[in-house]
Amino acid sequence: MTLSIKNLTKSYRSLKAVDSLTLEIEQGQVFGLLGPNGSGKTTTLGMLTGVILPDSGSYQWFGDVQPVNARKKIGTLLETPNFYPYLNAIDNLKIVARIKGAQTDYDAILKSVNLYDRRHARFETYSLGMKQRLAIAGALIGNPEVLIFDEPTNGLDPQGIAEVRQVILDIAQSGKTIILASHILDEVEKICSHVAIIKQGKLLSTGSVGSILNNKVTVEVGAEDLAVLKKVLENCSLVERMLVIRQGFSLTLKEEGSVAAINQYCFDQGIVLSYLIEKQKSLEQEFLEITQ
Amino acid sequence: MQRLLHIEWLKLKRNKSFHVFFALYLIGLPLLFPIGLQMDFPREFSIRKIYAFPDVWSFLGYLGSWLTFFCFGLLSITLITQEIQFKTLRQQIINGMSRTEFLLSKLMLCAAVSVAATLYYVLVGASYGYVYTDFVFMSKVTEQMWLIPAYWLQCFAFMVVGLLLGFWLKRSGIAIFLFLIYTLVIEAILRHVFHLNVWSHKSVNYYPMNVFEDLVPLPVRQIGMTLEERLERDGVSLLLRPEEALLVAVCWILVFVGLIYWLLKRRDL
């Protein structure tokens, strides 16, 4: 077990930022921590990296490694890139390497994030995208077993977003465990293997991205007479939720529902469907449903 | 230990505040010293004595204590508030430094800067001494040399106070304001207006900044007994004895370091 969190709780005055969060992350997972802004993602990661002190609960990295030693084996980019503005890239990375006690090939690491040409420029002269890439370089120092990225594409332009995502995907390919906090569903869907959805500090749902997606089936249906179809579907026990779309209706089915069952049901009610398609439900829909 | 010092050096060597404050000290100490020539001393007092062994140690030390107060007190406030402002303190903890190690690295930085400041004080003092002493005897040179470790401790103490204020208040402006206003105004009011009226006791001299100042005291004895006698009319000695100042200073430093540690351990970064 790479990380195990038990009942982690943190309050700011009356606000419960993280509410009894329990979670386990296995080695090699690309784990998405998904939630709207202010849902407690950064607070959770802050506690896991030693900067925020939990009110109660506990966490364990790599079994029972001392937190301070565990952090040396974790590369973290929390919120903003934090470096000395008056130092250049190499000096800033040297400080990170000294703290982690790591031998580092600075040239190679700077090339990997495409900053080699600007390695002697002061950090304060960097664009936001470059700062973010230097932070990723900092996180890679010491060849860490786990990488934590908190909203890594926040504020970047489309090219920057694509670059950062590619870097993360490359890291994931190498078999490292990645924890990625994001409020962007698309990002989690594209990058992560597992996901935990949190809202107001509470864990709402967790599992593999596939399992959360495939839990329930979404079917889009249409017929000649939509009014009749609507009446029929409203009485259907297989349908959990129904939305109007251009072609007809989008149905979220209950566990026992299936495309065939819906088709059969409509046919029995005397309706021939002119449009029937099974949709993989996007994480976005799932997310909105779970967090409502 | 060496690892922490090396990390601090990497941060320090290109830090503009460090360059400015250190340059001010380097230039200020030898150049401000001759201002003594313009001071109004009792007639029987020979001005050349200020620059000769052994009194050069105490006069230069007294001037130096003002410079270390301004330059290195403010430097230490600046360095710690920069760590907070740049969020690099937070990042260093994230990267695997413990909070205790962070405090230790800052204390070692203060100690190292104080060593540099003290060595320079010795260099400038020795230079003035050799130029202005007619006959240099080793016994004269070493007579007031206890001031050298006292000078170091004083500089270190000012920097620890700076660390505490900077870490507590987080913003350099407010911390610097409080550092100056407390030392120059508030403590004097506390001591002379309140404390002395309630309890005329020598504990009036135990306030932290006064104790630190007394480590390298105003050289009243060298100027002439009359001044000291005049100031002692309240039945309270103007200055603490050196060993007394040393003991109380160490206690205050321990209290302040303890406070920083306490803040650092219980605060979200």
Coordinates of C-alpha atoms in Angstrom, one line a residue:
Chain A
M1 CA 0.0 0.0 0.0
T2 CA 1.5 3.3 -1.1
L3 CA -0.9 5.5 0.9
S4 CA -3.5 4.8 3.4
I5 CA -5.7 7.6 4.9
K6 CA -7.9 7.0 7.9
N7 CA -10.6 9.4 9.1
L8 CA -8.5 12.5 8.2
T9 CA -10.3 15.6 9.4
K10 CA -9.5 19.3 9.3
S11 CA -11.7 22.2 10.2
Y12 CA -11.2 25.9 9.7
R13 CA -13.3 27.5 12.4
S14 CA -16.8 26.2 11.7
L15 CA -16.0 25.0 8.2
K16 CA -15.1 21.3 7.9
A17 CA -12.6 21.4 5.0
V18 CA -11.9 17.7 5.2
D19 CA -14.4 15.5 6.9
S20 CA -13.3 12.0 8.1
L21 CA -11.7 11.1 4.8
T22 CA -10.7 7.5 4.4
L23 CA -8.9 6.4 1.3
E24 CA -6.3 3.9 0.0
I25 CA -4.0 4.3 -2.9
E26 CA -2.0 1.4 -4.4
Q27 CA 1.3 1.5 -6.1
G28 CA 1.2 2.4 -9.8
Q29 CA -2.2 4.0 -9.7
V30 CA -2.8 7.3 -11.4
F31 CA -5.2 8.5 -8.8
G32 CA -7.5 11.5 -9.5
L33 CA -8.8 13.5 -6.6
L34 CA -11.8 15.2 -8.1
G35 CA -14.0 17.8 -6.6
P36 CA -15.3 21.3 -7.2
N37 CA -13.2 24.3 -6.0
G38 CA -13.1 24.5 -2.3
S39 CA -14.0 20.8 -1.8
G40 CA -10.9 20.1 0.4
K41 CA -8.5 18.7 -2.2
T42 CA -5.6 21.0 -1.4
T43 CA -6.2 20.7 2.3
T44 CA -6.0 17.0 2.0
L45 CA -2.8 17.1 0.0
G46 CA -1.4 19.7 2.4
M47 CA -2.0 17.3 5.3
L48 CA -0.4 14.4 3.4
T49 CA 2.7 16.5 2.7
G50 CA 3.2 17.8 6.2
V51 CA 2.3 21.4 5.8
I52 CA -1.2 21.3 7.2
L53 CA -1.7 19.7 10.6
P54 CA -4.8 17.4 10.8
D55 CA -7.3 17.9 13.6
S56 CA -7.7 14.1 13.8
G57 CA -7.2 11.0 11.8
S58 CA -4.0 9.7 10.3
Y59 CA -2.2 8.7 7.2
Q60 CA 0.6 6.4 6.4
W61 CA 3.0 6.5 3.4
F62 CA 4.7 3.3 2.2
G63 CA 3.5 1.2 5.2
D64 CA 5.1 2.9 8.2
V65 CA 7.8 5.2 7.0
Q66 CA 8.4 8.3 9.0
P67 CA 6.4 11.2 7.3
V68 CA 9.5 13.4 6.9
N69 CA 11.4 10.5 5.2
A70 CA 8.4 9.6 3.2
R71 CA 8.2 13.1 1.8
K72 CA 11.7 12.8 0.5
K73 CA 10.4 10.0 -1.8
I74 CA 7.4 12.1 -2.9
G75 CA 7.6 14.8 -5.6
T76 CA 5.0 17.4 -4.9
L77 CA 3.6 20.4 -6.7
L78 CA 1.0 22.0 -4.4
E79 CA -1.0 24.9 -5.8
T80 CA 1.6 27.3 -7.1
P81 CA 5.3 26.7 -8.1
N82 CA 7.3 27.8 -5.0
F83 CA 10.9 28.9 -5.7
Y84 CA 13.3 31.7 -4.9
P85 CA 12.5 34.4 -7.5
Y86 CA 16.1 35.7 -7.5
L87 CA 17.7 32.3 -8.1
N88 CA 18.1 30.6 -11.5
A89 CA 16.6 27.2 -12.3
I90 CA 19.7 25.2 -11.4
D91 CA 20.2 26.9 -8.0
N92 CA 16.6 26.4 -7.2
L93 CA 16.8 22.7 -8.1
K94 CA 20.0 22.3 -6.1
I95 CA 18.1 23.4 -3.0
V96 CA 15.5 20.8 -3.6
A97 CA 18.1 18.1 -4.3
R98 CA 20.0 19.0 -1.1
I99 CA 16.8 18.7 1.0
K100 CA 16.0 15.3 -0.5
G101 CA 19.6 14.2 -0.3
A102 CA 19.5 13.2 -4.0
Q103 CA 22.2 13.1 -6.6
T104 CA 20.8 14.9 -9.6
D105 CA 21.6 15.4 -13.3
Y106 CA 20.3 18.9 -13.5
D107 CA 20.8 19.2 -17.3
A108 CA 18.8 16.0 -18.0
I109 CA 16.0 17.0 -15.7
L110 CA 15.8 20.5 -17.2
K111 CA 15.8 19.1 -20.7
S112 CA 13.0 16.7 -19.8
V113 CA 10.7 19.7 -19.0
N114 CA 12.1 21.8 -21.8
L115 CA 13.8 24.5 -19.7
Y116 CA 17.4 23.7 -20.5
D117 CA 17.9 26.8 -22.6
R118 CA 16.7 29.0 -19.8
R119 CA 18.5 27.3 -17.0
H120 CA 20.6 30.3 -16.1
A121 CA 17.7 32.8 -16.0
R122 CA 16.2 33.8 -12.8
F123 CA 12.9 32.2 -11.8
E124 CA 11.1 35.6 -11.6
T125 CA 11.7 36.1 -15.4
Y126 CA 9.8 32.9 -16.2
S127 CA 6.3 32.7 -17.7
L128 CA 3.7 30.9 -15.7
G129 CA 4.0 27.8 -17.9
M130 CA 7.8 27.7 -17.4
K131 CA 7.4 28.1 -13.7
Q132 CA 5.0 25.2 -13.6
R133 CA 7.4 23.1 -15.6
L134 CA 10.2 24.0 -13.3
A135 CA 8.0 22.9 -10.4
I136 CA 7.5 19.6 -12.2
A137 CA 11.3 19.3 -12.6
G138 CA 11.6 20.0 -8.9
A139 CA 9.0 17.2 -8.2
L140 CA 11.0 14.8 -10.3
I141 CA 14.3 15.3 -8.3
G142 CA 15.4 12.2 -6.4
N143 CA 13.4 9.8 -8.7
P144 CA 10.4 9.8 -6.3
E145 CA 8.1 6.8 -6.1
V146 CA 5.0 9.0 -5.8
L147 CA 4.1 12.3 -7.5
I148 CA 1.5 14.7 -6.3
F149 CA 0.1 17.3 -8.6
D150 CA -2.5 19.8 -7.4
E151 CA -4.3 21.5 -10.2
P152 CA -1.2 21.3 -12.4
T153 CA -2.8 23.0 -15.4
N154 CA -4.4 25.8 -13.6
G155 CA -3.9 29.1 -15.3
L156 CA -2.0 27.7 -18.3
D157 CA -2.7 28.4 -21.9
P158 CA -3.9 25.5 -24.1
Q159 CA -0.3 24.7 -25.2
G160 CA 0.9 24.7 -21.6
I161 CA -2.0 22.5 -20.6
A162 CA -1.1 20.0 -23.3
E163 CA 2.6 20.0 -22.4
V164 CA 1.9 19.5 -18.7
R165 CA -0.5 16.7 -19.4
Q166 CA 2.0 15.0 -21.7
V167 CA 4.6 15.2 -19.0
I168 CA 2.3 13.6 -16.4
L169 CA 1.3 10.9 -18.9
D170 CA 4.9 10.2 -19.5
I171 CA 5.6 9.9 -15.8
A172 CA 2.6 7.6 -15.4
Q173 CA 4.0 5.3 -18.2
S174 CA 7.1 4.8 -16.1
G175 CA 5.0 3.1 -13.5
K176 CA 5.1 5.7 -10.8
T177 CA 2.2 6.4 -8.5
I178 CA 0.5 9.7 -9.3
I179 CA -2.0 11.6 -7.2
L180 CA -3.7 14.3 -9.2
A181 CA -6.1 16.8 -7.7
S182 CA -8.3 18.6 -10.2
H183 CA -11.7 20.1 -10.7
I184 CA -11.4 19.5 -14.4
L185 CA -13.2 16.2 -15.2
D186 CA -11.8 16.0 -18.7
E187 CA -8.3 16.1 -17.2
V188 CA -9.0 13.2 -14.7
E189 CA -10.8 11.2 -17.4
K190 CA -7.8 11.6 -19.8
I191 CA -5.0 10.9 -17.3
C192 CA -6.3 8.8 -14.3
S193 CA -6.8 5.2 -13.7
H194 CA -8.6 5.7 -10.4
V195 CA -10.7 8.5 -9.0
A196 CA -12.1 9.7 -5.7
I197 CA -14.8 12.3 -5.8
I198 CA -15.0 14.6 -2.9
K199 CA -17.3 17.5 -2.0
Q200 CA -17.3 19.6 1.1
G201 CA -14.5 17.5 2.5
K202 CA -16.5 14.3 2.2
L203 CA -15.7 11.3 0.1
L204 CA -18.6 10.7 -2.2
S205 CA -17.4 7.9 -4.4
T206 CA -14.2 6.1 -5.2
G207 CA -13.0 3.4 -7.6
S208 CA -11.4 2.9 -11.0
V209 CA -12.4 5.4 -13.5
G210 CA -14.0 2.6 -15.5
S211 CA -16.0 1.3 -12.6
I212 CA -17.4 4.7 -11.9
L213 CA -18.2 5.2 -15.5
N214 CA -19.8 1.8 -16.1
N215 CA -21.9 1.6 -13.0
K216 CA -25.0 2.7 -14.8
V217 CA -26.0 2.8 -18.4
T218 CA -27.1 5.9 -20.3
V219 CA -29.4 5.3 -23.3
E220 CA -30.6 7.9 -25.7
V221 CA -33.9 7.2 -27.3
G222 CA -36.2 8.8 -29.8
A223 CA -39.5 8.0 -31.6
E224 CA -41.9 9.5 -34.1
D225 CA -44.2 10.8 -31.3
L226 CA -42.1 12.1 -28.6
A227 CA -45.1 13.1 -26.4
V228 CA -46.3 9.5 -26.3
L229 CA -42.8 8.2 -25.7
K230 CA -42.4 10.6 -22.8
K231 CA -45.5 9.4 -21.2
V232 CA -44.5 5.8 -21.6
L233 CA -41.0 6.4 -20.2
E234 CA -42.2 8.3 -17.2
N235 CA -44.0 5.1 -16.1
C236 CA -41.0 2.9 -16.8
S237 CA -39.5 1.3 -13.7
L238 CA -36.1 0.9 -15.3
V239 CA -35.5 4.6 -15.7
E240 CA -33.9 6.5 -13.0
R241 CA -33.5 9.9 -14.6
M242 CA -34.7 11.4 -17.9
L243 CA -33.3 14.4 -19.7
V244 CA -34.7 16.0 -22.9
I245 CA -32.2 16.1 -25.7
R246 CA -32.5 17.0 -29.4
Q247 CA -33.2 13.5 -30.6
G248 CA -35.6 12.6 -27.8
F249 CA -34.6 11.7 -24.3
S250 CA -31.4 10.7 -22.5
L251 CA -32.1 8.0 -19.9
T252 CA -30.1 7.0 -16.9
L253 CA -31.0 3.5 -16.2
K254 CA -31.2 1.7 -12.9
E255 CA -28.8 -1.2 -12.1
E256 CA -31.2 -3.8 -13.6
G257 CA -31.8 -1.7 -16.8
S258 CA -30.2 -2.5 -20.1
V259 CA -30.5 -1.3 -23.7
A260 CA -32.4 -4.4 -24.7
A261 CA -34.8 -4.1 -21.7
I262 CA -35.7 -0.5 -22.7
N263 CA -36.2 -1.5 -26.3
Q264 CA -38.4 -4.4 -25.3
Y265 CA -40.4 -2.2 -22.8
C266 CA -41.1 0.5 -25.5
F267 CA -42.1 -2.2 -28.0
D268 CA -44.5 -3.8 -25.5
Q269 CA -46.1 -0.4 -25.0
G270 CA -46.6 -0.1 -28.7
I271 CA -43.8 2.3 -29.5
V272 CA -41.2 1.7 -32.1
L273 CA -38.0 3.5 -31.3
S274 CA -36.6 5.4 -34.3
Y275 CA -33.4 6.3 -32.4
L276 CA -31.6 4.1 -29.8
I277 CA -28.0 4.4 -28.7
E278 CA -26.0 3.4 -25.7
K279 CA -23.8 6.1 -24.3
Q280 CA -20.9 5.6 -22.0
K281 CA -21.7 8.0 -19.3
S282 CA -19.1 10.7 -19.1
L283 CA -17.5 11.4 -15.8
E284 CA -19.0 14.9 -16.0
Q285 CA -22.5 13.5 -15.8
E286 CA -21.5 11.2 -13.0
F287 CA -19.8 14.0 -11.2
L288 CA -22.8 16.3 -11.4
E289 CA -25.1 13.6 -10.2
I290 CA -22.9 12.5 -7.3
T291 CA -22.2 16.0 -6.1
Q292 CA -25.8 17.2 -6.3
Chain B
M1 CA 24.3 20.2 9.9
Q2 CA 26.6 20.9 7.0
R3 CA 23.7 20.0 4.7
L4 CA 21.4 22.6 6.3
L5 CA 24.1 25.3 6.2
H6 CA 24.8 24.6 2.6
I7 CA 21.2 25.0 1.7
E8 CA 21.1 28.3 3.6
W9 CA 24.2 29.5 1.7
L10 CA 22.6 28.6 -1.7
K11 CA 19.7 30.9 -0.8
L12 CA 21.8 33.6 0.7
K13 CA 24.6 34.1 -1.8
R14 CA 22.4 35.8 -4.4
N15 CA 19.9 37.4 -2.0
K16 CA 19.8 41.2 -2.6
S17 CA 18.7 42.0 1.0
F18 CA 21.7 40.1 2.2
H19 CA 24.0 42.0 -0.1
V20 CA 22.6 45.4 0.9
F21 CA 22.5 44.9 4.7
F22 CA 25.9 43.2 4.7
A23 CA 27.4 46.0 2.6
L24 CA 25.9 48.6 4.9
Y25 CA 27.6 46.9 7.8
L26 CA 30.9 46.5 6.1
I27 CA 31.0 50.2 5.0
G28 CA 29.3 51.5 8.1
L29 CA 31.5 50.0 10.8
P30 CA 34.9 51.6 9.8
L31 CA 33.4 54.8 8.4
L32 CA 31.0 55.7 11.2
F33 CA 33.6 55.1 13.9
P34 CA 35.5 58.4 13.4
I35 CA 32.2 60.2 14.2
G36 CA 33.4 59.8 17.7
L37 CA 35.8 62.6 17.0
Q38 CA 32.9 65.0 16.9
M39 CA 31.3 63.9 20.1
D40 CA 31.2 66.1 23.1
F41 CA 33.3 64.3 25.8
P42 CA 34.3 65.5 29.2
R43 CA 37.4 67.7 29.0
E44 CA 39.7 65.3 30.9
F45 CA 38.9 62.5 28.4
S46 CA 41.4 61.9 25.6
I47 CA 39.7 61.3 22.3
R48 CA 42.6 59.2 21.0
K49 CA 41.7 56.7 23.7
I50 CA 38.6 55.7 21.8
Y51 CA 40.8 54.3 19.0
A52 CA 43.6 52.8 21.1
F53 CA 43.8 49.4 22.8
P54 CA 42.1 48.3 24.9
D55 CA 39.2 50.9 24.7
V56 CA 38.8 50.5 21.0
W57 CA 37.0 47.2 21.7
S58 CA 34.3 48.8 23.7
F59 CA 33.8 51.9 21.7
L60 CA 33.8 50.1 18.3
G61 CA 31.7 47.4 19.9
Y62 CA 29.1 49.9 21.0
L63 CA 28.9 51.5 17.6
G64 CA 28.8 48.0 16.1
S65 CA 25.9 46.9 18.3
W66 CA 23.8 49.6 16.7
L67 CA 24.8 48.5 13.3
T68 CA 24.2 44.8 14.0
F69 CA 20.9 45.7 15.4
F70 CA 19.8 47.5 12.3
C71 CA 21.6 45.5 9.6
F72 CA 21.3 42.0 10.9
G73 CA 18.1 42.3 12.9
L74 CA 16.4 43.6 9.8
L75 CA 18.2 41.0 7.6
S76 CA 16.9 38.2 9.7
I77 CA 13.3 39.6 9.5
T78 CA 13.7 39.9 5.8
L79 CA 15.0 36.4 5.2
I80 CA 12.3 34.7 7.3
T81 CA 9.4 36.7 5.8
Q82 CA 10.7 36.0 2.3
E83 CA 10.5 32.3 3.0
I84 CA 6.9 32.8 4.0
Q85 CA 6.1 35.2 1.2
F86 CA 7.7 33.0 -1.5
K87 CA 6.1 30.0 0.1
T88 CA 9.5 28.4 0.0
L89 CA 9.2 27.5 3.7
R90 CA 6.1 25.5 2.8
Q91 CA 7.8 23.9 -0.2
Q92 CA 10.9 22.9 1.9
I93 CA 8.6 21.0 4.3
I94 CA 6.8 19.4 1.4
N95 CA 10.2 18.4 -0.1
G96 CA 11.2 16.5 3.1
M97 CA 12.7 18.9 5.6
S98 CA 11.3 18.7 9.1
R99 CA 10.1 21.8 10.9
T100 CA 12.8 21.3 13.5
E101 CA 15.4 21.1 10.7
F102 CA 14.1 24.4 9.2
L103 CA 14.4 26.2 12.6
L104 CA 17.8 24.7 13.0
S105 CA 18.9 25.9 9.6
K106 CA 17.8 29.4 10.3
L107 CA 19.5 29.4 13.7
M108 CA 22.7 28.2 12.1
L109 CA 22.4 30.9 9.5
C110 CA 22.1 33.5 12.2
A111 CA 25.1 32.1 14.1
A112 CA 27.2 32.1 10.9
V113 CA 26.3 35.6 9.9
S114 CA 27.1 36.7 13.5
V115 CA 30.5 35.0 13.2
A116 CA 31.2 36.9 10.0
A117 CA 30.0 40.2 11.6
T118 CA 32.2 39.5 14.7
L119 CA 35.3 38.7 12.7
Y120 CA 34.9 42.0 10.8
Y121 CA 34.5 43.8 14.1
V122 CA 37.8 42.2 15.3
L123 CA 39.5 43.2 12.0
V124 CA 38.3 46.8 12.2
G125 CA 39.0 47.1 15.9
A126 CA 42.5 45.6 15.5
S127 CA 43.3 48.0 12.6
Y128 CA 42.2 51.1 14.5
G129 CA 44.0 49.9 17.6
Y130 CA 47.3 49.3 15.9
V131 CA 47.2 52.7 14.1
Y132 CA 46.2 54.7 17.2
T133 CA 48.1 52.9 20.0
D134 CA 51.5 54.4 20.5
F135 CA 53.0 51.4 22.2
V136 CA 51.1 48.1 21.5
F137 CA 51.4 45.7 24.4
M138 CA 49.7 42.3 24.0
S139 CA 48.2 42.7 27.5
K140 CA 46.5 46.0 26.3
V141 CA 45.2 44.4 23.2
T142 CA 43.6 41.5 25.0
E143 CA 42.4 43.4 28.1
Q144 CA 38.8 43.8 26.9
M145 CA 38.7 40.8 24.6
W146 CA 35.7 39.3 26.4
L147 CA 33.8 41.8 24.3
I148 CA 34.4 39.6 21.2
P149 CA 32.2 36.7 22.2
A150 CA 29.7 39.1 23.8
Y151 CA 29.6 40.9 20.4
W152 CA 28.8 37.6 18.7
L153 CA 26.1 36.7 21.2
Q154 CA 24.5 40.2 20.8
C155 CA 24.4 39.9 17.0
F156 CA 22.9 36.4 17.3
A157 CA 20.3 37.6 19.8
F158 CA 19.2 40.5 17.6
M159 CA 18.8 38.0 14.7
V160 CA 16.8 35.6 16.8
V161 CA 14.5 38.4 17.8
G162 CA 14.2 39.2 14.1
L163 CA 13.4 35.5 13.4
L164 CA 10.7 35.5 16.0
L165 CA 9.0 38.7 14.9
G166 CA 9.3 37.8 11.2
F167 CA 7.9 34.3 11.7
W168 CA 5.2 35.4 14.0
L169 CA 3.9 38.4 12.0
K170 CA 4.7 37.0 8.5
R171 CA 5.0 40.4 6.9
S172 CA 8.3 42.2 6.8
G173 CA 6.8 45.7 7.1
I174 CA 4.9 45.1 10.3
A175 CA 7.7 43.0 11.8
I176 CA 10.4 45.6 11.1
F177 CA 8.1 48.4 12.5
L178 CA 7.6 46.4 15.7
F179 CA 11.3 45.5 16.0
L180 CA 12.3 49.2 15.8
I181 CA 9.4 50.7 17.8
Y182 CA 9.7 48.1 20.6
T183 CA 13.4 48.5 21.0
L184 CA 13.6 52.2 20.7
V185 CA 10.3 53.3 22.3
I186 CA 8.1 50.7 23.9
E187 CA 10.7 48.9 26.0
A188 CA 12.0 52.2 27.4
I189 CA 8.4 53.2 28.3
L190 CA 7.7 49.9 29.9
R191 CA 10.9 50.0 31.9
H192 CA 11.0 53.7 33.0
V193 CA 7.4 54.7 33.1
F194 CA 5.7 51.6 34.4
H195 CA 8.1 49.2 35.9
L196 CA 10.2 51.7 37.8
N197 CA 7.1 53.4 39.3
V198 CA 5.7 50.1 40.5
W199 CA 8.9 48.4 41.6
S200 CA 12.2 50.1 41.8
H201 CA 14.2 47.0 41.4
K202 CA 17.1 46.0 39.3
S203 CA 14.8 43.7 37.3
V204 CA 14.0 46.9 35.4
N205 CA 17.2 46.1 33.5
Y206 CA 16.1 42.5 32.6
Y207 CA 14.0 43.4 29.6
P208 CA 15.2 41.5 26.6
M209 CA 16.5 44.3 24.3
N210 CA 18.1 46.1 27.2
V211 CA 19.9 42.9 28.2
F212 CA 21.1 42.4 24.7
E213 CA 22.3 46.0 24.5
D214 CA 24.2 45.5 27.8
L215 CA 26.2 42.6 26.4
V216 CA 28.3 45.2 24.6
P217 CA 27.6 48.1 26.9
L218 CA 27.8 51.9 26.4
P219 CA 31.4 52.5 27.6
V220 CA 30.3 54.8 30.4
R221 CA 33.2 53.9 32.7
Q222 CA 35.7 54.8 30.0
I223 CA 34.1 58.2 29.4
G224 CA 34.1 59.1 33.1
M225 CA 32.4 58.2 36.4
T226 CA 30.3 61.3 36.5
L227 CA 27.9 60.2 33.8
E228 CA 27.3 56.9 35.4
E229 CA 26.8 58.4 38.8
R230 CA 24.3 60.8 37.4
L231 CA 22.3 58.0 35.8
E232 CA 22.4 55.9 39.0
R233 CA 20.5 58.4 41.1
D234 CA 17.3 56.2 41.0
G235 CA 19.3 53.6 43.0
V236 CA 19.2 51.4 39.9
S237 CA 22.4 50.6 38.1
L238 CA 22.4 51.8 34.5
L239 CA 24.1 48.7 33.2
L240 CA 24.0 45.0 34.0
R241 CA 27.3 43.4 35.0
P242 CA 28.7 41.5 32.0
E243 CA 28.2 38.1 33.5
E244 CA 24.7 39.0 34.5
A245 CA 23.9 40.3 31.1
L246 CA 25.3 37.1 29.6
L247 CA 23.2 34.8 31.7
V248 CA 19.9 36.7 31.2
A249 CA 20.6 37.1 27.5
V250 CA 21.1 33.4 27.1
C251 CA 17.8 32.8 29.0
W252 CA 15.9 35.2 26.7
I253 CA 17.4 33.6 23.6
L254 CA 16.2 30.2 24.8
V255 CA 12.8 31.6 25.4
F256 CA 12.6 33.2 22.0
V257 CA 13.9 30.1 20.2
G258 CA 11.3 28.1 22.2
L259 CA 8.6 30.4 21.0
I260 CA 9.6 30.1 17.4
Y261 CA 9.7 26.3 17.8
W262 CA 6.2 26.4 19.4
L263 CA 4.8 28.6 16.6
L264 CA 6.4 26.5 13.9
K265 CA 5.2 23.2 15.3
R266 CA 1.5 24.2 15.6
R267 CA 1.0 26.4 12.6
D268 CA -0.3 25.4 9.2
L269 CA 2.1 26.5 6.6

